[in-house]
Coordinates of C-alpha atoms in Angstrom, one line a residue:
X1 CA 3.9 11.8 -21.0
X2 CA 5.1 10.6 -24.4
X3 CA 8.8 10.0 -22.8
X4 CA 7.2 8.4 -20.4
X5 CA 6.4 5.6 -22.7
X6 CA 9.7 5.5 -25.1
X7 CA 11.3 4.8 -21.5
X8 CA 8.8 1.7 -21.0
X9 CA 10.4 -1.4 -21.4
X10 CA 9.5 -5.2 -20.2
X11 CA 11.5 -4.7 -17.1
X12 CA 9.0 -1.9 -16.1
X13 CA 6.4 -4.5 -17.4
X14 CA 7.5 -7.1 -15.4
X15 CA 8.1 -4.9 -12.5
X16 CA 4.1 -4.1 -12.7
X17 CA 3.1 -7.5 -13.0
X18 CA 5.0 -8.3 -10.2
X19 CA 3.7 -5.7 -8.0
X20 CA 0.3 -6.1 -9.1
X21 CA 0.5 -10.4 -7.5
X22 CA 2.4 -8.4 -4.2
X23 CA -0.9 -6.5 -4.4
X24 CA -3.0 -8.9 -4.2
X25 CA -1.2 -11.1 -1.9
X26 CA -1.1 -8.0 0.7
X27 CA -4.3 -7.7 0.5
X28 CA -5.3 -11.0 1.4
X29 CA -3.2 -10.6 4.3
X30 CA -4.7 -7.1 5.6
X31 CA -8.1 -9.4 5.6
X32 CA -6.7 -11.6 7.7
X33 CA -5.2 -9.6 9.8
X34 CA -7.5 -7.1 10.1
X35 CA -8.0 -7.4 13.9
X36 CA -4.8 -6.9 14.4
X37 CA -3.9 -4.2 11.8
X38 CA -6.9 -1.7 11.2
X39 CA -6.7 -0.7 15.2
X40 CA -3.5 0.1 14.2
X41 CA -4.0 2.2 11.3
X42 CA -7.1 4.2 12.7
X43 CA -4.3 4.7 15.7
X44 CA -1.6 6.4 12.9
X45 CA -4.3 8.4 11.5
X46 CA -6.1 10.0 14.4
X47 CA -2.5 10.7 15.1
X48 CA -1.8 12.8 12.3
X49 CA -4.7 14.7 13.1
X50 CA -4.4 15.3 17.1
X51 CA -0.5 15.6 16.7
X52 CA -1.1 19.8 16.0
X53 CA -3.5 19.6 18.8
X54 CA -1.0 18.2 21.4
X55 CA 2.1 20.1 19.8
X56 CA -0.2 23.6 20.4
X57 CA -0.3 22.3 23.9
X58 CA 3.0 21.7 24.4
X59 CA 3.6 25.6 23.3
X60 CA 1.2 26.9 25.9
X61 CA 4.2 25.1 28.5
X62 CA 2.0 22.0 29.0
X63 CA 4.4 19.0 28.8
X64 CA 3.4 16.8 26.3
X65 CA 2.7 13.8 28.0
X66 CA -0.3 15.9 29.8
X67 CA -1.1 17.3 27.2
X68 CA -1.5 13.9 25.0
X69 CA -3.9 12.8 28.7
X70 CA -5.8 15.7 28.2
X71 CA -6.3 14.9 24.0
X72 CA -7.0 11.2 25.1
X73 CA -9.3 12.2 27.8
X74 CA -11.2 15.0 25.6
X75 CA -11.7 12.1 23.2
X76 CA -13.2 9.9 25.8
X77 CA -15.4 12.5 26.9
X78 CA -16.8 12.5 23.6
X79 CA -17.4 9.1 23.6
X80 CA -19.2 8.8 26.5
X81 CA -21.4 11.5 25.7
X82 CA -22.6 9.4 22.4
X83 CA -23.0 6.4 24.2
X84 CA -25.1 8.0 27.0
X85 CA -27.3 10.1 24.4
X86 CA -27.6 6.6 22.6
X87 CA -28.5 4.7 25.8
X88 CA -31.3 7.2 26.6
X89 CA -32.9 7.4 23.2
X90 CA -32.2 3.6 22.5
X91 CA -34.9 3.4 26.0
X92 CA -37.1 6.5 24.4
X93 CA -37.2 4.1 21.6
X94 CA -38.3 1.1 23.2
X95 CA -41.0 3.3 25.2
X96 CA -42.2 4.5 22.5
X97 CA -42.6 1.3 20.2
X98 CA -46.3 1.1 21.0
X99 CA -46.8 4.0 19.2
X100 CA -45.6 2.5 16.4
X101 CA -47.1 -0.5 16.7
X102 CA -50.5 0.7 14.4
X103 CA -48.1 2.3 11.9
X104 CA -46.0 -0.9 11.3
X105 CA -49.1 -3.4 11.1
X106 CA -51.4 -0.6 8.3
X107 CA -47.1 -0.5 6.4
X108 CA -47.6 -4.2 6.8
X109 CA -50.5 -4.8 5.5
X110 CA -50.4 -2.6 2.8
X111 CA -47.2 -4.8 1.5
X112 CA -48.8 -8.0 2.9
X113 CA -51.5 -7.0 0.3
X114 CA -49.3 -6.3 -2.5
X115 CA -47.4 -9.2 -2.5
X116 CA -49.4 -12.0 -1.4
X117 CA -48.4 -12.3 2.2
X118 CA -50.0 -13.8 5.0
X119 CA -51.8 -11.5 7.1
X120 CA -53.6 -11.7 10.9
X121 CA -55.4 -8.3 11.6
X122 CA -55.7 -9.7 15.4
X123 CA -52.4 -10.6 15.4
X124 CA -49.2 -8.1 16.5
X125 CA -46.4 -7.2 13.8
X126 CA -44.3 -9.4 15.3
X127 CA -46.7 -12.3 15.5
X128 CA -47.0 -11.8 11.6
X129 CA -43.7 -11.3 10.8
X130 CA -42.1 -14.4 12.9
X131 CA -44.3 -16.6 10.6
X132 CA -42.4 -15.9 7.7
X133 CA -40.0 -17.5 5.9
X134 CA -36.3 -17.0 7.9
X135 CA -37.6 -14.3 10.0
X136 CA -37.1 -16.2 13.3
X137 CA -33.1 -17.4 12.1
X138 CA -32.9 -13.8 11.3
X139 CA -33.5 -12.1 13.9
X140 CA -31.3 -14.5 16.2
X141 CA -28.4 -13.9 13.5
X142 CA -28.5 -10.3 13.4
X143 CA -28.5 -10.1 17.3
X144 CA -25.6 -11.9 18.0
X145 CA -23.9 -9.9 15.3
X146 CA -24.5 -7.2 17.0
X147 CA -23.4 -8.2 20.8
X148 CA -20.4 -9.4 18.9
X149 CA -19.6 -6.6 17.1
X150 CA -20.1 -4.3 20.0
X151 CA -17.6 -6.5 21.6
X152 CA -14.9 -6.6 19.0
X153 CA -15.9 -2.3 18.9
X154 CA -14.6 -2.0 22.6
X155 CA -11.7 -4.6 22.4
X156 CA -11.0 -2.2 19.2
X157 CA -11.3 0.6 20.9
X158 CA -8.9 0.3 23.4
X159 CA -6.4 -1.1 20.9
X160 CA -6.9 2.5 19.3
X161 CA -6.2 4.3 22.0
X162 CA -3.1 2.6 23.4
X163 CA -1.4 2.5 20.0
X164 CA -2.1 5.9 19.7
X165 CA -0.7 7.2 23.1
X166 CA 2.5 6.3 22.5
X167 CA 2.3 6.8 18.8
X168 CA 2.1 10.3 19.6
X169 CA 5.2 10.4 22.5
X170 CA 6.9 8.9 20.0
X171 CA 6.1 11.3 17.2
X172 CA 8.0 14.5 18.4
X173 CA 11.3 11.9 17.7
X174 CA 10.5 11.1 14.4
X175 CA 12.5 13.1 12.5
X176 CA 15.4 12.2 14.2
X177 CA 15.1 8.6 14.0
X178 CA 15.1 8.4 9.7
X179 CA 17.6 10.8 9.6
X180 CA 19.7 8.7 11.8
X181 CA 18.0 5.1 10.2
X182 CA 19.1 6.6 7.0
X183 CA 22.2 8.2 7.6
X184 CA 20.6 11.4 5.5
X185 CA 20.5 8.9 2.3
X186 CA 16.9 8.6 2.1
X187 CA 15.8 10.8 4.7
X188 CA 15.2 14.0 2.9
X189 CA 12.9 12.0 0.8
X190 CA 11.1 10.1 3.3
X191 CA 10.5 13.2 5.4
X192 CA 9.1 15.0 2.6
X193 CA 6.5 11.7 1.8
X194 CA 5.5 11.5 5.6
X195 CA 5.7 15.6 5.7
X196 CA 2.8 15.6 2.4
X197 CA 1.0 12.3 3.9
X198 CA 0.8 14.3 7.8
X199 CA -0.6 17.5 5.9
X200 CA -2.9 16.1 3.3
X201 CA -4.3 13.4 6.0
X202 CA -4.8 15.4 8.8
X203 CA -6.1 18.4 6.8
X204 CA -8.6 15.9 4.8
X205 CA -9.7 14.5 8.1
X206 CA -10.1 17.3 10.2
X207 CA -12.3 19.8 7.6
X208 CA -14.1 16.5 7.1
X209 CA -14.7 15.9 10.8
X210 CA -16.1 19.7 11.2
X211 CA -18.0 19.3 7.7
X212 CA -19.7 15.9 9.2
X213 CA -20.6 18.1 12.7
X214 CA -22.1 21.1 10.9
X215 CA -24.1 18.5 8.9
X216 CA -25.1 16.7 11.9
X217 CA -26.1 20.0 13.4
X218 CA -28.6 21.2 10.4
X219 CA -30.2 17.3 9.9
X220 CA -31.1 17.5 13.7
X221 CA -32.5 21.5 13.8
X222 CA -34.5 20.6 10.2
X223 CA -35.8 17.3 11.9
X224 CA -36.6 19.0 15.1
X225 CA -38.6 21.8 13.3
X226 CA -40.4 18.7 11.3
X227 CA -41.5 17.3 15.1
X228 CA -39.7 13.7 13.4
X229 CA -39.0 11.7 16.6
X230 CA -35.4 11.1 17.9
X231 CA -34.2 14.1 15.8
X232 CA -30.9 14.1 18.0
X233 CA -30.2 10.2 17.1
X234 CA -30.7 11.0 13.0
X235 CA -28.1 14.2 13.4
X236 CA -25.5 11.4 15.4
X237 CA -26.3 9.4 12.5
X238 CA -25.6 11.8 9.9
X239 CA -22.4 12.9 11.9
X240 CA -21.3 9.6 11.6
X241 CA -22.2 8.3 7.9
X242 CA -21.2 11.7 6.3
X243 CA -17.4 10.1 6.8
X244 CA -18.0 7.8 4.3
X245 CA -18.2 9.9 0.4
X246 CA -21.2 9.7 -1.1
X247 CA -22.6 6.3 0.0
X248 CA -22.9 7.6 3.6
X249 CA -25.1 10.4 2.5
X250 CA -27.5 8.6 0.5
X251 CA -28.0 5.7 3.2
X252 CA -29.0 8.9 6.0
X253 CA -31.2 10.4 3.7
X254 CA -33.0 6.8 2.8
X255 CA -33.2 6.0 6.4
X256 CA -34.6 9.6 7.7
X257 CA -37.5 9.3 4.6
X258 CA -38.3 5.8 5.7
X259 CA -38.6 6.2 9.4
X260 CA -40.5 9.9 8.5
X261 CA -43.0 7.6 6.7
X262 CA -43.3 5.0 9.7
X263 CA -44.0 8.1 11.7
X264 CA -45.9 10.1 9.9
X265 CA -48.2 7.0 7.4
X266 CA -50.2 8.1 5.8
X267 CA -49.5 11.6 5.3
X268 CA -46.7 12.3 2.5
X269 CA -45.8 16.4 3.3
X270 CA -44.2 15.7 6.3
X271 CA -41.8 13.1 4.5
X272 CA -41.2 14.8 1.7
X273 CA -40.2 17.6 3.9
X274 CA -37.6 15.0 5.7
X275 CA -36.3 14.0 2.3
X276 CA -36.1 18.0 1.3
X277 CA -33.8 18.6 4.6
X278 CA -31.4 15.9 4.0
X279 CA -31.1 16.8 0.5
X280 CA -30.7 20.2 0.7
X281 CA -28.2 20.0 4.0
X282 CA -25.9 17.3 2.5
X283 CA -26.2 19.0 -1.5
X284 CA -25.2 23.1 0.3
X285 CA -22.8 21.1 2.7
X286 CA -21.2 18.3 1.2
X287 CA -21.3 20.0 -2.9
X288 CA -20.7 23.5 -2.2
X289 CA -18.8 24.1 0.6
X290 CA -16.9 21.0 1.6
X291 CA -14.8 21.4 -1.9
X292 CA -14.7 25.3 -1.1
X293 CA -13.0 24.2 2.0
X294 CA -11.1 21.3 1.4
X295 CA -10.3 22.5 -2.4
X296 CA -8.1 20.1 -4.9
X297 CA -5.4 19.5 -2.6
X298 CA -6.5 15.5 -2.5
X299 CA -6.3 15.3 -6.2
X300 CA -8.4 11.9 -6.5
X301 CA -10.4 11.2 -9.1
X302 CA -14.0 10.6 -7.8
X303 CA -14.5 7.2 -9.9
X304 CA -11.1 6.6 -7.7
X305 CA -12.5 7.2 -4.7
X306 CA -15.9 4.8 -5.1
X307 CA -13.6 2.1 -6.7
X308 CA -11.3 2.9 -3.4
X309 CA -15.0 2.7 -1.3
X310 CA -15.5 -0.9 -2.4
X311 CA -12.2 -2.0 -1.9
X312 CA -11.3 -0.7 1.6
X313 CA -15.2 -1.6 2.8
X314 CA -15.1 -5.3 1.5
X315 CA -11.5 -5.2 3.4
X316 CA -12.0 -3.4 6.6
X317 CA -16.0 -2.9 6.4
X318 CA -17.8 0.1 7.6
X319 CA -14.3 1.0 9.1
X320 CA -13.0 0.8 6.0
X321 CA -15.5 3.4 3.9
X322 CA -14.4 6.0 6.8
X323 CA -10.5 5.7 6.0
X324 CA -11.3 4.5 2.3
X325 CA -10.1 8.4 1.1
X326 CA -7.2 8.9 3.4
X327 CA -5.8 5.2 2.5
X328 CA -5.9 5.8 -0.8
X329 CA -4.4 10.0 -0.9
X330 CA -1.4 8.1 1.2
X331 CA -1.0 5.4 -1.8
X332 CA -0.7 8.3 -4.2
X333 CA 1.5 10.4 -2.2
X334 CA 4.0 7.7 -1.9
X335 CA 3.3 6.7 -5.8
X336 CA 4.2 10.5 -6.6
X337 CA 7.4 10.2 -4.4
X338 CA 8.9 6.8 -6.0
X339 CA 9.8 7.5 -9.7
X340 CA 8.6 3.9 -10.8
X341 CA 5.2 4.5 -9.5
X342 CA 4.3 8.4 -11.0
X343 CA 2.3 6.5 -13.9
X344 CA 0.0 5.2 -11.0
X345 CA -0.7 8.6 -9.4
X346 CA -1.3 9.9 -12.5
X347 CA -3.8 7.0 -13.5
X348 CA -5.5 7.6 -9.7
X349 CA -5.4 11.5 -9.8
X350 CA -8.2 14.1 -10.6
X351 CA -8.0 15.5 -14.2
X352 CA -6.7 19.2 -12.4
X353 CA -3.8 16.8 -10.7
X354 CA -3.1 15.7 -14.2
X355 CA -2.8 19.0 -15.8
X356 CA -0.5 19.9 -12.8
X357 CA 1.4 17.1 -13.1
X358 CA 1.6 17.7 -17.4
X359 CA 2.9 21.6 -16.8
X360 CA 5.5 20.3 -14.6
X361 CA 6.9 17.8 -16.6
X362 CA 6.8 20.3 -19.4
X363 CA 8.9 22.9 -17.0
X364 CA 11.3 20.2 -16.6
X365 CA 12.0 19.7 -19.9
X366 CA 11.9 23.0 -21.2
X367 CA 14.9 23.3 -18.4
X368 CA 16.8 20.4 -19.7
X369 CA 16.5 21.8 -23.0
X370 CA 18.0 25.1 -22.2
X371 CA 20.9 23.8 -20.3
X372 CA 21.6 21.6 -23.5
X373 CA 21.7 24.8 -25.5
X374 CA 23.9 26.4 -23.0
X375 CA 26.1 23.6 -23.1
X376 CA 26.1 24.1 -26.9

C-alpha cells in the first residue's frame, strides 16, 4: 500500500477529481433516463443468471432458441401465479375488511385519545379519518400513484423481457465479438472482467433468490401456525423484500407485527409471537446461513452496501435497493481490473478483501525482489 502512495502524483489527483464530476454527471443522467435504462439493466442481469439455465438446455439437445422460450415462459408462469394469488387475496381482503372495521376504530381511538384527535364513536373509520387534515388529498395521491406505477410496472416489464431474449441469443457470440472488436489487445482482459462480473452476479443472485424463497416459505408456515390472516400474501412479501439487505427485512418484520396487532388488539402474545417468527426466520436465514452459502466471495464492506442502498434507491427506487448489491460488486470488479482504479476497490471492499488484496501485493513484490537479486 505504501508504494501505492509514493506513486501518487497530481495527475492521479486530477484524474480523480475528474472522474469524481463524470460521476456525478452520469448519475444525473441514469435519473433521467431511468425509464429507458433500468429495464435494460434488470434485462443484463437476469441474463447472467438464466444464461446457465438456457446453456444446460442447450446440452440436453434443446436448441437454444427453445430453450430461451421455455426460460421466458417458466418466468411468466411465475408471474402469473403471483398476480392470481394476489388478485384472490387482494378480494379476501376486501371481504374481510368488516372484520376489521371494530379493530381499526378501538386502534383509533386509542391514538385519537392520545393525541388530541377528533373522534365520532357513531361514525366509521373512514368517516373519522377523511375529516382530518390532508387525508382526503392523500388518499387520491397515493391511488393514482399506484394505477400509475402498475402501469409503468407492465410497460417495464415487457421491456425486460424483450431486451433479455435476445440478450441471451446474443450471448453464446460474445466471446467472439471482443476478441474480434479487440483484435486480442484488450480482449483477454475484458473477458476476464465480464467472466468475474457473470460468476459473482449470477452466483450472488441466484443463492439470494433461493435464500429469499426459503424465507418466504418459513414467514408463511410460522404465520399459518399463528392463524395471522393472509399468511400466504406476508411470505410473497417477504420473498420479495428479503432482495433488498437489511432494510427489506426490517420493513417485513414491522409490517407483519403491525397488521398481527390490527388482527389480534388487544391481545399482545399472539404479536409478539409474529415478531418472534420474523426475527428468528430472517436472523437463522439471512445471519447464519446466507453468508455460509454465499461466503466472502462479494467482498463489500457492509457500510458499502447501505451507502450503495441509498444511492441506487434514490436513483432507481425500490428497483434500485434489489440491484443496489450486484451494481455495486460489478463497480468493484471492473475497479479491480483497471490499475488506476485498485485504490477504489480497496476503499469499497470488506476488511477480508483487503487482507487478500495486502498478501498479494506482498507476493508480487517479494517476486520482483527476487528477480532483482537474480539479476544481481
Amino acid at each position: 500500500m505504501n508504494e501505492h502512495f509514493r506513486r501518487f502524483n497530481s495527475g492521479r489527483a486530477n484524474f480523480f477529481l475528474v472522474a469524481f464530476i463524470a460521476l456525478v454527471l452520469a448519475g444525473a443522467v441514469l435519473k433521467i433516463t431511468a425509464s429507458v435504462v433500468l429495464p435494460f439493466i434488470v434485462a443484463v442481469l437476469l441474463a447472467f443468471v438464466l444464461d446457465p439455465i438456457v446453456r444446460l438446455l442447450e446440452k440436453l439437445k434443446i436448441p437454444r432458441v427453445l430453450a430461451i422460450i421455455l426460460v421466458i415462459a417458466g418466468i411468466g408462469g411465475g408471474l402469473y401465479l403471483a398476480g392470481l394469488i394476489l388478485f384472490s387475496s387482494g378480494k379476501t381482503i376486501l371481504s374481510r375488511y368488516p372484520r376489521y372495521e371494530k379493530r381499526f376504530l378501538e386502534i383509533y381511538s386509542w391514538i385519537a385519545g392520545l393525541f388530541g384527535l377528533p373522534y365520532d364513536e357513531h361514525r366509521t373509520f373512514v368517516e373519522n379519518l377523511w375529516g382530518q387534515l390532508g387525508f382526503r388529498n392523500s388518499i387520491r395521491d397515493y391511488t393514482l400513484s399506484i394505477t400509475n406505477g402498475f402501469i409503468e410496472f407492465l410497460k417495464s416489464l415487457v421491456m425486460v423481457l424483450l431486451f433479455m431474449v435476445f440478450l441471451l441469443l446474443e450471448s453464446s457470440h460474445l466471446e467472439e465479438k471482443i476478441a474480434l472488436a479487440f483484435e486480442n489487445r484488450f480482449s483477454g482482459k475484458i473477458r476476464s472482467i465480464v467472466d468475474a462480473i457473470v460468476d459473482q452476479v449470477s452466483r450472488y443472485l441466484t443463492i439470494k433468490f433461493f435464500v429469499s424463497l426459503a424465507t418466504g416459505i418459513f414467514v408463511a408456515l410460522g404465520l399459518a401456525l399463528l392463524k395471522v390472516d393472509f399468511w400466504l400474501i406476508w411470505g410473497i412479501i417477504s420473498f420479495i423484500l428479503n432482495f433488498i439487505p437489511t432494510i427489506g427485512s426490517l420493513a417485513a418484520g414491522a409490517g407483519v407485527t403491525l397488521f398481527a396487532l390490527l388482527q389480534f388488539w388487544p391481545h399482545g402474545w399472539p404479536v409478539v409471537g409474529a415478531f418472534a417468527v420474523m426475527l428468528l426466520v430472517n436472523f437463522v436465514i439471512g445471519n447464519i446461513l446466507e453468508p455460509q452459502i454465499q461466503g466472502e466471495n462479494l467482498g463489500l464492506s457492509p457500510f458499502v452496501v447501505l451507502v450503495s442502498l441509498l444511492a441506487w434507491g434514490w436513483l432507481w427506487g425500490f428497483t434500485g435497493l434489489v440491484i443496489a448489491v450486484p451494481m455495486t460488486v460489478i463497480i468493484k470488479i471492473i475497479c479491480e481490473h483497471v490499475p488506476i482504479l485498485e485504490p477504489v476497490a480497496v476503499l469499497i471492499g470488506s476488511y477480508k478483501d483487503m487482507q487478500k488484496y495486502k498478501k498479494n501485493k506482498e507476493l508480487l513484490l517479494s517476486d520482483q525482489n527476487s528477480q532483482s537479486n537474480e539479476e544481481r
